Coordinates of C-alpha atoms in Angstrom, one line a residue:
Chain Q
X1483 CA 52.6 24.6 -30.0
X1484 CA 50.4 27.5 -30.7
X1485 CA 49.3 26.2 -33.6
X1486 CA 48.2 23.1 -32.0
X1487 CA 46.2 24.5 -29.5
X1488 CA 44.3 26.5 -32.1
X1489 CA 43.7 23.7 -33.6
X1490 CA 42.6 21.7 -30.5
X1491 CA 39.8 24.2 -30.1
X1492 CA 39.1 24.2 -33.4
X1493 CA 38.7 20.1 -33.7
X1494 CA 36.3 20.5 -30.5
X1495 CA 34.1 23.2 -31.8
X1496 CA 33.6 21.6 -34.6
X1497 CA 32.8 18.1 -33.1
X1498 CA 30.9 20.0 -30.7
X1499 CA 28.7 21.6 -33.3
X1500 CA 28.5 18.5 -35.8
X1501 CA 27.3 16.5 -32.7
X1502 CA 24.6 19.2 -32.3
X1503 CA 23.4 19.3 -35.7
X1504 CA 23.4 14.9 -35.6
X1505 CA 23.7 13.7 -32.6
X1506 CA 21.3 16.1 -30.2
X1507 CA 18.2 13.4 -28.7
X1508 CA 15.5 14.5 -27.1
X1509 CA 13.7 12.6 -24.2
X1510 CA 11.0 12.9 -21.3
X1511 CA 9.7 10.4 -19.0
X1512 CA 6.6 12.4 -18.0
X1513 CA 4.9 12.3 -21.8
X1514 CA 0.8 12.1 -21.9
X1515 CA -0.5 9.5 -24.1
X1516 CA -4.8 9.1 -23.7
X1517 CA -6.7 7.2 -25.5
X1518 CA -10.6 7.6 -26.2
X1519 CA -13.3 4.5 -26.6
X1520 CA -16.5 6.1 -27.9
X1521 CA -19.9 3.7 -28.2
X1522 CA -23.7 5.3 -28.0
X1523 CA -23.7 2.8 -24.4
X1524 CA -20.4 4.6 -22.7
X1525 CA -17.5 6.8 -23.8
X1526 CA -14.0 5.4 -22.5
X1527 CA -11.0 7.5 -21.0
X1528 CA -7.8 6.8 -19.7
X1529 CA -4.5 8.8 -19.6
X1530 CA -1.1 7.8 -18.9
X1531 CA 1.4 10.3 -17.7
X1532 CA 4.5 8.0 -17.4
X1533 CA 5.1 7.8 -21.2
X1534 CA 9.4 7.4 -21.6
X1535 CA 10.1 9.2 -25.3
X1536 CA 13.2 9.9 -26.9
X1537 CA 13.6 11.3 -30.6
X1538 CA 17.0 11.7 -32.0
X1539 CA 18.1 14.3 -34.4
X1540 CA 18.7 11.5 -37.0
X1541 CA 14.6 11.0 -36.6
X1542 CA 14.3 7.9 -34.9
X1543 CA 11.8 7.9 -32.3
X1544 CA 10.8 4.9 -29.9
X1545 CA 7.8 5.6 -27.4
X1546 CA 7.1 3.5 -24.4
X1547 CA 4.2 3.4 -22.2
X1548 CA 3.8 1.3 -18.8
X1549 CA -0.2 0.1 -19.2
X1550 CA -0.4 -0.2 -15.5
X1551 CA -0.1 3.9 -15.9
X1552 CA -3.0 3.9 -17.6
X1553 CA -6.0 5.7 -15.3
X1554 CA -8.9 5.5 -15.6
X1555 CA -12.2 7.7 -14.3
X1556 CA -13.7 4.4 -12.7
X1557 CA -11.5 2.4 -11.1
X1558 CA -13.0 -1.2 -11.7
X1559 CA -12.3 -0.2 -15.4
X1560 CA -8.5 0.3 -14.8
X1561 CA -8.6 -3.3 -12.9
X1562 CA -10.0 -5.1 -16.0
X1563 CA -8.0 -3.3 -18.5
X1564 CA -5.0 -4.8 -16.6
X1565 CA -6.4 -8.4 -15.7
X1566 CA -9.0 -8.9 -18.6
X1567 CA -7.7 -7.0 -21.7
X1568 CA -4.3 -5.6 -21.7
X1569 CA -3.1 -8.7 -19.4
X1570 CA -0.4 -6.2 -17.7
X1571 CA 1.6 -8.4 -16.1
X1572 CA 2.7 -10.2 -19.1
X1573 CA 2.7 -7.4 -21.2
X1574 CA 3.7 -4.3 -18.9
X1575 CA 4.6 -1.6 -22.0
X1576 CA 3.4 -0.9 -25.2
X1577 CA 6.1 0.2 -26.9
X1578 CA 7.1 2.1 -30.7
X1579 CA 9.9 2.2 -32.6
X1580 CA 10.4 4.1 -36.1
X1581 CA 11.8 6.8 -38.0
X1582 CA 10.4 10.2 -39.0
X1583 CA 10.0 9.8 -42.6
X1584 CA 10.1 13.4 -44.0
X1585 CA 13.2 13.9 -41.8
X1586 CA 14.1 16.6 -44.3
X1587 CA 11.5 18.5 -43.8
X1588 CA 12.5 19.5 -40.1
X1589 CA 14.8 21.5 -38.6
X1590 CA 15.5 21.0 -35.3
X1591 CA 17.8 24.8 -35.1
X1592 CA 14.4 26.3 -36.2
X1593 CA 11.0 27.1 -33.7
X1594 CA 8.6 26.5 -35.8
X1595 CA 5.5 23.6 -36.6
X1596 CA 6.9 20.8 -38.0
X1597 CA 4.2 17.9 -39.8
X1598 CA 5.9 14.6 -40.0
X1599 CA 4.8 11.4 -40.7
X1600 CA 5.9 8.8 -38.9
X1601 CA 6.2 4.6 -39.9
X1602 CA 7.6 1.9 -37.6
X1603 CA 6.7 -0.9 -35.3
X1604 CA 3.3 -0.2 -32.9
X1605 CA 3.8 -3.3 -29.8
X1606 CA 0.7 -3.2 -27.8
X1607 CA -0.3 -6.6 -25.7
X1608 CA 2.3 -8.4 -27.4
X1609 CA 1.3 -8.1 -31.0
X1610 CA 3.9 -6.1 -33.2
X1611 CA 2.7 -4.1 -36.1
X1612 CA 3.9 -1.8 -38.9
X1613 CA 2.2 1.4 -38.6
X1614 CA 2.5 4.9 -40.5
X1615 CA 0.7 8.2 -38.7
X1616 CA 1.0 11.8 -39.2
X1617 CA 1.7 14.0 -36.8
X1618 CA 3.2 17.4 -35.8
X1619 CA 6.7 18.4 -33.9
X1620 CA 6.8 21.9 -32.2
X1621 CA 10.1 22.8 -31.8
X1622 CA 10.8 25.2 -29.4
X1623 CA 14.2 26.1 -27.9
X1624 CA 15.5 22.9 -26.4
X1625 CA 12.3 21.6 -26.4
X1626 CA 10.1 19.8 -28.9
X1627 CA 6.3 18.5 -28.4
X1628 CA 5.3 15.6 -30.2
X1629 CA 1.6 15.4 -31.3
X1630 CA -0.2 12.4 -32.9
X1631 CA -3.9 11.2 -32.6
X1632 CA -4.3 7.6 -34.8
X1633 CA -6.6 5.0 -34.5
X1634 CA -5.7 1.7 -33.1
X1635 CA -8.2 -1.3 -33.9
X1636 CA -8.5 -3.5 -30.7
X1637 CA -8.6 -7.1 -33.1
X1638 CA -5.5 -6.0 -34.8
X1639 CA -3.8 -6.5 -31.5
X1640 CA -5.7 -9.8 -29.8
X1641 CA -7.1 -7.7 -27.5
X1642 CA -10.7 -9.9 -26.7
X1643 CA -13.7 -8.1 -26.1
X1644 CA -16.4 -10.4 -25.2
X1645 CA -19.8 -10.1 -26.3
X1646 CA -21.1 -8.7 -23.5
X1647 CA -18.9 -5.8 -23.5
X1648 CA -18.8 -5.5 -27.3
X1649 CA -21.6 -2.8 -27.0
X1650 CA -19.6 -1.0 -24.7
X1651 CA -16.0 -1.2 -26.1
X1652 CA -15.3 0.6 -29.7
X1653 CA -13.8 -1.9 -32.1
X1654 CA -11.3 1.3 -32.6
X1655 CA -9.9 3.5 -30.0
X1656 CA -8.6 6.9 -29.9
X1657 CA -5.4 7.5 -29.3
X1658 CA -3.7 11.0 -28.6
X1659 CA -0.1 11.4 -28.3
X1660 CA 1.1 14.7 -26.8
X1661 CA 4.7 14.3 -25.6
X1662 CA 6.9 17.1 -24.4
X1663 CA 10.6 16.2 -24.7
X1664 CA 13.6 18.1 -23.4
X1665 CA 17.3 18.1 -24.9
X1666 CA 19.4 15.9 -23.6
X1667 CA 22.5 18.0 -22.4
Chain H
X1244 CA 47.1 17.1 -35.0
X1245 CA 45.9 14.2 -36.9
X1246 CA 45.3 12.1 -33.6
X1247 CA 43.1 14.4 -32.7
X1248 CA 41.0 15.5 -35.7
X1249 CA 40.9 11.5 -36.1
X1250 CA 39.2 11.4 -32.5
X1251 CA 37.1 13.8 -33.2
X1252 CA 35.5 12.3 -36.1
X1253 CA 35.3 8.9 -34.0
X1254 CA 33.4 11.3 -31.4
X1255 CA 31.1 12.4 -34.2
X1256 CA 30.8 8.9 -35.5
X1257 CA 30.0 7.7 -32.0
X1258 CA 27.1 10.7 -31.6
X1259 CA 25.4 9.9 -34.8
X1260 CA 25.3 5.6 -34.0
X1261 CA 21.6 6.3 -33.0
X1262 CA 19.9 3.4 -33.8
X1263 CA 16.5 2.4 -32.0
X1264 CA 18.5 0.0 -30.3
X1265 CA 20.4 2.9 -28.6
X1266 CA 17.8 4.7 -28.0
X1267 CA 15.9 2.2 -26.2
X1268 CA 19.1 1.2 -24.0
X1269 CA 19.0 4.9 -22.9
X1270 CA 15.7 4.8 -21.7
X1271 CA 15.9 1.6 -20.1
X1272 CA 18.8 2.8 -18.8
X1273 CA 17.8 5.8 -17.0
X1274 CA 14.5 4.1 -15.8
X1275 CA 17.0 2.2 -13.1
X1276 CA 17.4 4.6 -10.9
X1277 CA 13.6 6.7 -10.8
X1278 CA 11.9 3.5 -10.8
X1279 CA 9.3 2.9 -8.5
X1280 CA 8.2 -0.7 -7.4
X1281 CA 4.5 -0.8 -7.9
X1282 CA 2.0 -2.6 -5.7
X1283 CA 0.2 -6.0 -6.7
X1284 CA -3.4 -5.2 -7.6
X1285 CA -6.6 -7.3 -8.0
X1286 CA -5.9 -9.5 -5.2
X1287 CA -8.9 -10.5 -5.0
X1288 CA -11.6 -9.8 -7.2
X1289 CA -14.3 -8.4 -4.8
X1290 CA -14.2 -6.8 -1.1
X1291 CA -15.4 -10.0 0.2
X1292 CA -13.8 -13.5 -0.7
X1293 CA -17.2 -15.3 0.5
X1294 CA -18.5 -14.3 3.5
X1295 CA -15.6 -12.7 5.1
X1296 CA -13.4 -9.7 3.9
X1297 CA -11.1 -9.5 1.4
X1298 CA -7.7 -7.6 1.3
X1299 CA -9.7 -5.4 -1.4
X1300 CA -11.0 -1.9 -0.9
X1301 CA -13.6 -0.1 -3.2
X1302 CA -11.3 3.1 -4.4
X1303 CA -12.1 6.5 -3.2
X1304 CA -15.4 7.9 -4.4
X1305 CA -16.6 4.8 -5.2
X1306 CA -20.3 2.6 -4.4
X1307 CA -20.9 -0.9 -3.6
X1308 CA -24.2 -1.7 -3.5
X1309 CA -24.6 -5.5 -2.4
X1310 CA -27.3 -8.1 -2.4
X1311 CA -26.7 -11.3 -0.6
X1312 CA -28.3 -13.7 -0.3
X1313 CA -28.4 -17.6 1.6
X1314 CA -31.1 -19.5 1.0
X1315 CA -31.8 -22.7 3.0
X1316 CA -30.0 -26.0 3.5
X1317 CA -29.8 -28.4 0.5
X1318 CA -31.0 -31.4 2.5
X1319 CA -34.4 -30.4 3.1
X1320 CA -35.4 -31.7 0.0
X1321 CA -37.6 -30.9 -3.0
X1322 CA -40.7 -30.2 -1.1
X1323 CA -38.4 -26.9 0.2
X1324 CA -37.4 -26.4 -3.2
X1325 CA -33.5 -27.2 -2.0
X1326 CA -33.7 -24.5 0.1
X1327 CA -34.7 -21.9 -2.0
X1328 CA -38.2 -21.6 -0.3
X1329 CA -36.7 -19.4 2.5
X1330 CA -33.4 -17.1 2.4
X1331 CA -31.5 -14.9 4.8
X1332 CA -31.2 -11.7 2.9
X1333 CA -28.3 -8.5 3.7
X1334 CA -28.4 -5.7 1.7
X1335 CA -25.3 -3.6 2.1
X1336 CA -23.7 -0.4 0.8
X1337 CA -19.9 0.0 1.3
X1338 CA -18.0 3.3 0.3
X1339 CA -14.1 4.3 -0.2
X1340 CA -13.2 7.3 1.6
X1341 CA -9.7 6.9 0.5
X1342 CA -8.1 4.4 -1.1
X1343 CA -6.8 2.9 2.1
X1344 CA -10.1 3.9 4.1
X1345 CA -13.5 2.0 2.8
X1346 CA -16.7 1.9 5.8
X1347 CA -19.7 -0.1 5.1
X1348 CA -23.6 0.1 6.6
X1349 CA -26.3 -3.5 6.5
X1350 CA -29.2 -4.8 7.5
X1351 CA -29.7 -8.6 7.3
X1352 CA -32.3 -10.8 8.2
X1353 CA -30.6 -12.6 10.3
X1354 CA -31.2 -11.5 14.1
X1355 CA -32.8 -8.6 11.9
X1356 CA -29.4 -6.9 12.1
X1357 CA -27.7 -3.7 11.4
X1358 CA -23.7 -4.0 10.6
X1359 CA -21.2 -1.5 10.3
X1360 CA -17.6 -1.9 9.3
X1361 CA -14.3 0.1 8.2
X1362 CA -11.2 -1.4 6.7
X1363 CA -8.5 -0.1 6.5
X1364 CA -4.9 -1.0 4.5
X1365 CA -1.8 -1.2 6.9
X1366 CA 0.3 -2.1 4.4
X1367 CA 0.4 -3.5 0.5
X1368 CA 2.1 -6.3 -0.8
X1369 CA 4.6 -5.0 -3.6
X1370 CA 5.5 -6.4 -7.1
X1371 CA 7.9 -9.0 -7.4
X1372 CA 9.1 -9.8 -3.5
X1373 CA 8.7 -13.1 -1.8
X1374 CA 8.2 -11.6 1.4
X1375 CA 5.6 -8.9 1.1
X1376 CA 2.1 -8.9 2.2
X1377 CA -0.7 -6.6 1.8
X1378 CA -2.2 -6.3 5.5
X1379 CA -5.6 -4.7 6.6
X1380 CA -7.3 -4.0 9.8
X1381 CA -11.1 -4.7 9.7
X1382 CA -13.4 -3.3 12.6
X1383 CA -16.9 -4.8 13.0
X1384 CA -20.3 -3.6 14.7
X1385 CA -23.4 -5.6 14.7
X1386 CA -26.6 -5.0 16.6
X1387 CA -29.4 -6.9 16.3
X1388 CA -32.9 -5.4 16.6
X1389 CA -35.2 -8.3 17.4
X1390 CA -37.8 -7.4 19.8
X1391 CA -37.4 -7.6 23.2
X1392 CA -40.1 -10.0 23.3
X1393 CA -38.7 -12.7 22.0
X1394 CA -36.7 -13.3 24.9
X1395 CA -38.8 -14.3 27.9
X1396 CA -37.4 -12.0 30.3
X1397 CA -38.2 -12.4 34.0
X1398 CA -40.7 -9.4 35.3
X1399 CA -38.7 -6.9 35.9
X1400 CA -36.1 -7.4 34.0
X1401 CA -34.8 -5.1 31.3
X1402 CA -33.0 -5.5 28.1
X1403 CA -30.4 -3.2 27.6
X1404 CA -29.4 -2.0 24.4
X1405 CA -25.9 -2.6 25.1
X1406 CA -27.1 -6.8 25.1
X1407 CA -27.6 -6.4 21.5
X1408 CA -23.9 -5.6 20.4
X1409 CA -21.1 -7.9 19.3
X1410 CA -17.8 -6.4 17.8
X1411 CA -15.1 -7.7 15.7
X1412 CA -11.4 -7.0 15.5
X1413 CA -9.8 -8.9 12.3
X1414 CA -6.6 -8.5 10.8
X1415 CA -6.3 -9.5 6.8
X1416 CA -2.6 -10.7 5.7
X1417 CA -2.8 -11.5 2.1
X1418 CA 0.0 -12.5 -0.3
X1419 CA -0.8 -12.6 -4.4
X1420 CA 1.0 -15.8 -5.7
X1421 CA 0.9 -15.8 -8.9
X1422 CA -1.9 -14.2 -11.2
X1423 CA -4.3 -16.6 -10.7
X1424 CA -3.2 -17.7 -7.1
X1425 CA -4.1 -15.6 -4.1
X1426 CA -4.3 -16.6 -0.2
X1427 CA -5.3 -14.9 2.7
X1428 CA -5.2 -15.9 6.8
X1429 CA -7.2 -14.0 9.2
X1430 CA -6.4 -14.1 12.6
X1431 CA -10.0 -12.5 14.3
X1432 CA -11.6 -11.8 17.9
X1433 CA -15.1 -11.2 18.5
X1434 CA -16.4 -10.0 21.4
X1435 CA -20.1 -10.6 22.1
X1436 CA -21.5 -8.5 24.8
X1437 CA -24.2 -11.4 25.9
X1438 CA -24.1 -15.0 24.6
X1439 CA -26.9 -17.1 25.4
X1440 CA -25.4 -19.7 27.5
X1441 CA -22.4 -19.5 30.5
X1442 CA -21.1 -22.1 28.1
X1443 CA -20.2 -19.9 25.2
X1444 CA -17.6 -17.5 25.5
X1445 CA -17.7 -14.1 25.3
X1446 CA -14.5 -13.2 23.4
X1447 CA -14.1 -15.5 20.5
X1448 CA -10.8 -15.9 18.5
X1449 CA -10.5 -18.1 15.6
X1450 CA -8.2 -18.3 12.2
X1451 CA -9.6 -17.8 9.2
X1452 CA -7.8 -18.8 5.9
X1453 CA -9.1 -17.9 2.4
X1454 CA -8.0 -18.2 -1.4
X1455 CA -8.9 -17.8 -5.1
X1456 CA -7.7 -19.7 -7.5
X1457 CA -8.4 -18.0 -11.0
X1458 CA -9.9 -20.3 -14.0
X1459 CA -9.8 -17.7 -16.7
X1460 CA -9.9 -13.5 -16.8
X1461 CA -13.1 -13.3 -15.9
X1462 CA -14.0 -16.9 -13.2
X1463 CA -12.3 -17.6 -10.5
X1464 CA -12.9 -20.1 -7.6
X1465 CA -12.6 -19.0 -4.2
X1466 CA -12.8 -20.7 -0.8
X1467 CA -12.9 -19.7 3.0
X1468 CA -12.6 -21.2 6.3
X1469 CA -12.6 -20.5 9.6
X1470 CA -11.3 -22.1 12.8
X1471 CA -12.7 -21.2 15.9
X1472 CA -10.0 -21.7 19.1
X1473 CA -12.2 -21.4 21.9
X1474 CA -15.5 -22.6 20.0
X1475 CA -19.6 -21.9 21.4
X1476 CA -20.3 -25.5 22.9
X1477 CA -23.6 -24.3 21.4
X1478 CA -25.8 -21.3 19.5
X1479 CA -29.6 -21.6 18.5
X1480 CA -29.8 -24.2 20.9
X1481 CA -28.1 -26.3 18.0
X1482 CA -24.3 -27.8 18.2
X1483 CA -21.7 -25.3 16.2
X1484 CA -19.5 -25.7 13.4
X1485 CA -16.7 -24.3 11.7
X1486 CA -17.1 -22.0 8.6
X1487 CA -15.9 -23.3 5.3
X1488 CA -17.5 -21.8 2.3
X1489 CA -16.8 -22.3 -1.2
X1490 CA -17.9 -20.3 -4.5
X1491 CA -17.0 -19.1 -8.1
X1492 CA -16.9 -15.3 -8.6
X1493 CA -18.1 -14.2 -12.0
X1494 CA -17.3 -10.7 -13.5
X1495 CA -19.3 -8.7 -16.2
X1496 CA -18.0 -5.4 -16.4
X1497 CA -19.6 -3.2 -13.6
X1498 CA -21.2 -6.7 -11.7
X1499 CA -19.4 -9.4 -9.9
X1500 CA -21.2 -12.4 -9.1
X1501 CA -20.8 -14.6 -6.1
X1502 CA -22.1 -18.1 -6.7
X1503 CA -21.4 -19.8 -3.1
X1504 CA -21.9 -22.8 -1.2
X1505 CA -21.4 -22.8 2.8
X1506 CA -22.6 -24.2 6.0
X1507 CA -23.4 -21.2 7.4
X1508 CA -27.1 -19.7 6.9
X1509 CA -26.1 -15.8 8.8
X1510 CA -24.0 -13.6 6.4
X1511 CA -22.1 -11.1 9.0
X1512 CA -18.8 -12.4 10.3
X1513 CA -20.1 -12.6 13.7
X1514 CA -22.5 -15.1 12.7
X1515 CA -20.6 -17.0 10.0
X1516 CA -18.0 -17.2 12.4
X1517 CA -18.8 -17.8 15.7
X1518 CA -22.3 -19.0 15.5
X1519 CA -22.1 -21.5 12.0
X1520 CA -24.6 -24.4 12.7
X1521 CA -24.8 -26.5 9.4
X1522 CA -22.5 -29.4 9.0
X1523 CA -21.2 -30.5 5.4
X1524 CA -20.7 -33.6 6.0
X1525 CA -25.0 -34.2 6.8
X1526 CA -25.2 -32.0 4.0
X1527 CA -26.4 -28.9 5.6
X1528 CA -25.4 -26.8 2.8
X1529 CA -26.5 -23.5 1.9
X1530 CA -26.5 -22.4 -1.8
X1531 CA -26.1 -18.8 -2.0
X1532 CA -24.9 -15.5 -3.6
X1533 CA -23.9 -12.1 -3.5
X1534 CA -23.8 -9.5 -6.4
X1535 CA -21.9 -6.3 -6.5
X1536 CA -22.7 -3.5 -8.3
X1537 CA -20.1 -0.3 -8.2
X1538 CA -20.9 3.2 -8.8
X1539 CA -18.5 5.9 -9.2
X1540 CA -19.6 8.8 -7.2
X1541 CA -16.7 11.2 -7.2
X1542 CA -14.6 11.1 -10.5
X1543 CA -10.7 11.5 -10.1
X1544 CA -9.6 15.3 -10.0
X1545 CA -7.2 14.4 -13.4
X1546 CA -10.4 14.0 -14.9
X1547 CA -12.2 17.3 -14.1
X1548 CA -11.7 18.4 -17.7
X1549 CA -12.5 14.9 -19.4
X1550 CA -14.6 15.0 -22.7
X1551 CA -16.3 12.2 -21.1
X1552 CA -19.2 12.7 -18.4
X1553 CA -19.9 9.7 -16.4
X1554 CA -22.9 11.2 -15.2

C-alpha cells in the first residue's frame, strides 16, 4: 500500500511536469494589434485592443482580431473601414492560424528573446492566405509577449480601394503585432 | 499501478492534442461569457436623412461644416433655369460634445434665420435583436431676424423679440434592418410663438417617417415624410402641404453628398414641417443638396502618442 502511494505521487508529478513542458498554452484577450497606412496625402492609424491570442507550447499559434475593434483617430474613418472596406458585418474577425517553425529554437522554461518565424493561414475580409513572418517571443515568467510587424497588401485580400481614395490608402499597410499572453493555469 | 501510470499517459496524451482546432475552441469558448453585445453603427449615413435628423451623431471632438442648399421649384420652367436661378441657402456647423451629446448653430435664408439644436442619444439599438431601437431626443430653436418692417404693424405697436421664436421637441426611434435597410419615425411638436393667422395653430404635432435604402458601399437612397395632425389651414398666404423629400446620399471619404428632391423650399424643420407649400403632384419640386464636410478637432486620448499628426 505504501508503495502504491509513492507511486501515485510519482505518476502525478511526472504527468504534472510532462504536461508543463507540452501541454502549457498561453492566451490573452486584451493583445494590441495596429496597423499603419502611410501615403504623401495622409498617414493611417488604427489600433485594436481586443486581439484573443493563444500559443501552445507545441508552437501553434492562432490570433483573432474583431475589425469592429479597430479605432481609429477620426471617426468617419472607422465607419468606412467597417461599411466600405473591411465589410464588418460579414466578416467580423480576421483571424491566424499556424505554427512557430523554429520551435526548437525556444524554450519556454527560459527568460530570454526568442526570434521565430512564423507560417500559417492570414484570414482577413474573408480571403485566406499562406503567410510566413518573423518575429520575436519574450518569455518572461508565466508570461510571453509576442512581437511581429509584416506587411499586408490590401489587393491580396479584395479589399477595394476606389480611385478616389487610391491616393490616400497605401497599396500595403503596416501591421504591428505586440501581444502579451499569460499562462494558462 | 498500471491503471494509473496508463491514465497518466492518457492525461499527457490528452495535454499535448493541441491542434489549431483546439485552440481556437478555447478561445471561442471563453469569449461566451465576457462577451459584450455591440451596438449597430452607420444607421444612417449623415446626421440628417434629408431635411430632418437622423439617429446619427458627429462623435466627440468632431466638425460638421454644412452647405445646403434648395433652389427653386422645377415647374417654373427654363426661363428660371429649373429653379436654379434663386436658392434658399443654410450654412450650418454642428459639433459632438460627447458621443451621445452633438449641438448645432445656422443661418438660412429663409425668414433670414438663425437655428440652434442639440441631440442627444436616449438609447442605441444593439446588434442582433428584433426588438431594439436606437432613440434620440432632438431640441430645436429658430429665430428669424427679418426686419420689423416687413410687417405692417399698427402705430404703436411693437414687435417683440419673443414673436420671432418657434421651438421643436422631436423624438428619433430608429431601427437598422439589415445593412442596407434602415427606418426611422419621428413623432414631433413645434411650438410657434406667433403664427400669422388665428387659423394656424400654435403647437404643431405631426409624424414623420424616414428611411435609406443602400444601393452599394458608398450610394444610398433615402426618403422622408412628414404628416402633420393638426395642419396650418395656410402659411405665406399659400395652401400647405405635407413634407416628403427624397435623395441619394453619396460618400467620398471625408464628404457626403446630399442630392435631394422635395416640396419644401425652407430647410429647418420648423419650416419643412409645418410650413411646406409646394405640391408634387403640380410639380412644385425643389432640386436641392447638402454637403458635409467633417473635421476632427480633438483626436482620441489613445492616440496622444500616435506617429501620425492629423494636424
Amino acid at each position: 500500500m505504501k508503495v502504491m502511494k509513492k507511486n501515485v505521487i510519482i505518476t502525478v508529478l511526472l504527468t504534472c511536469c510532462i504536461s508543463v513542458a507540452f501541454g502549457q498554452k498561453y492566451l490573452t484577450r486584451t493583445g494590441q494589434i495596429t496597423f499603419f497606412s502611410s501615403t504623401p496625402l495622409e498617414n493611417i492609424e488604427a489600433r485594436n485592443n481586443e486581439v484573443a491570442a493563444i500559443v501552445s507550447q507545441q508552437g501553434d499559434i492562432v490570433f483573432q482580431a474583431p475589425i469592429k475593434s479597430f479605432k481609429f483617430q477620426k471617426e468617419l474613418m472607422q465607419e468606412h473601414f467597417n461599411e466600405e472596406y473591411m465589410e464588418s458585418d460579414k466578416y467580423p474577425k480576421a483571424d491566424f492560424k499556424g505554427k512557430i517553425d523554429n520551435l526548437s529554437s525556444v524554450n519556454f522554461s527560459k527568460d530570454g528573446n526568442y526570434n521565430v518565424k512564423v507560417t500559417g493561414k492570414l484570414t482577413i475580409h474573408g480571403v485566406t492566405k499562406d503567410v510566413s513572418e518573423p518575429g520575436t517571443i519574450i518569455i518572461k515568467g508565466n508570461d510571453i509577449t509576442v512581437n511581429s510587424k509584416f506587411s499586408v497588401a490590401t489587393v491580396d485580400y479584395n479589399i477595394k480601394i476606389p480611385a478616389l481614395m487610391a491616393g490616400k490608402i497605401a497599396k500595403s499597410i503596416e501591421v504591428t503585432v505586440n501581444c502579451i499572453l499569460s499562462a494558462v493555469k | 499501478m498500471t491503471l494509473m501510470l496508463s491514465a497518466g499517459s492518457q492525461q499527457v496524451f490528452a495535454q499535448s492534442d493541441t491542434s489549431d482546432n483546439d485552440l481556437e475552441r478555447m478561445l471561442d469558448a471563453d469569449k461566451s461569457a465576457t462577451k459584450k453585445s455591440q451596438f449597430v453603427s452607420a444607421t444612417f449615413k449623415s446626421t440628417h436623412i434629408v431635411n430632418g435628423q437622423s439617429i446619427e451623431n458627429v462623435g466627440k471632438g468632431v466638425l460638421d461644416f454644412r452647405i445646403l442648399h434648395r433652389f427653386g421649384t422645377l415647374n417654373t420652367g427654363s426661363e428660371n433655369f429649373f429653379g436654379l436661378d434663386n436658392a434658399i441657402t443654410k450654412l450650418a456647423l454642428d459639433y459632438g460634445i460627447t458621443n451621445w451629446l452633438m449641438v448645432g448653430v445656422g443661418r438660412s435664408t429663409f425668414d433670414k434665420e438663425f437655428d440652434f439644436f442639440t441631440k442627444i442619444k436616449l438609447a442605441r439599438q444593439k446588434e442582433h435583436k428584433a426588438m431594439s431601437f436606437s432613440v434620440s431626443y432632438v431640441g430645436g430653436l429658430y429665430i428669424q431676424s427679418l426686419p420689423a418692417s416687413t410687417f405692417h404693424l399698427d402705430t404703436g405697436q411693437t414687435y417683440y423679440f419673443s414673436n420671432r421664436v418657434c421651438y421643436m421637441n422631436q423624438l428619433l426611434i430608429a431601427h437598422k434592418f439589415s445593412n442596407a435597410f434602415s427606418m426611422q419615425i419621428m413623432p414631433t411638436h413645434i411650438h410657434y410663438n406667433l403664427v400669422d393667422s388665428s387659423k394656424n395653430p400654435n403647437d404643431l404635432f405631426a409624424l414623420g417617417v424616414g428611411g435609406r435604402l443602400k444601393l452599394s458601399n458608398r450610394i444610398a437612397l433615402t426618403g422622408e415624410y412628414y404628416y402633420t395632425l393638426n395642419p396650418f389651414s395656410e402659411a405665406n398666404d399659400l395652401p400647405v402641404h405635407n413634407a416628403l423629400s427624397f435623395g441619394v446620399d453619396i460618400e467620398t471619404g471625408g464628404h457626403v453628398f446630399q442630392l435631394i428632391f422635395t416640396n419644401s423650399t425652407a430647410i429647418t424643420e420648423r419650416a419643412v414641417i409645418g410650413q411646406t407649400n409646394g405640391d408634387w403632384g403640380s410639380g412644385d419640386i425643389h432640386f436641392g443638396f447638402n454637403i458635409s464636410r467633417v473635421f476632427t478637432i480633438v483626436q482620441p486620448k489613445e492616440f496622444k502618442n500616435s506617429r501620425n499628426k492629423i494636424w
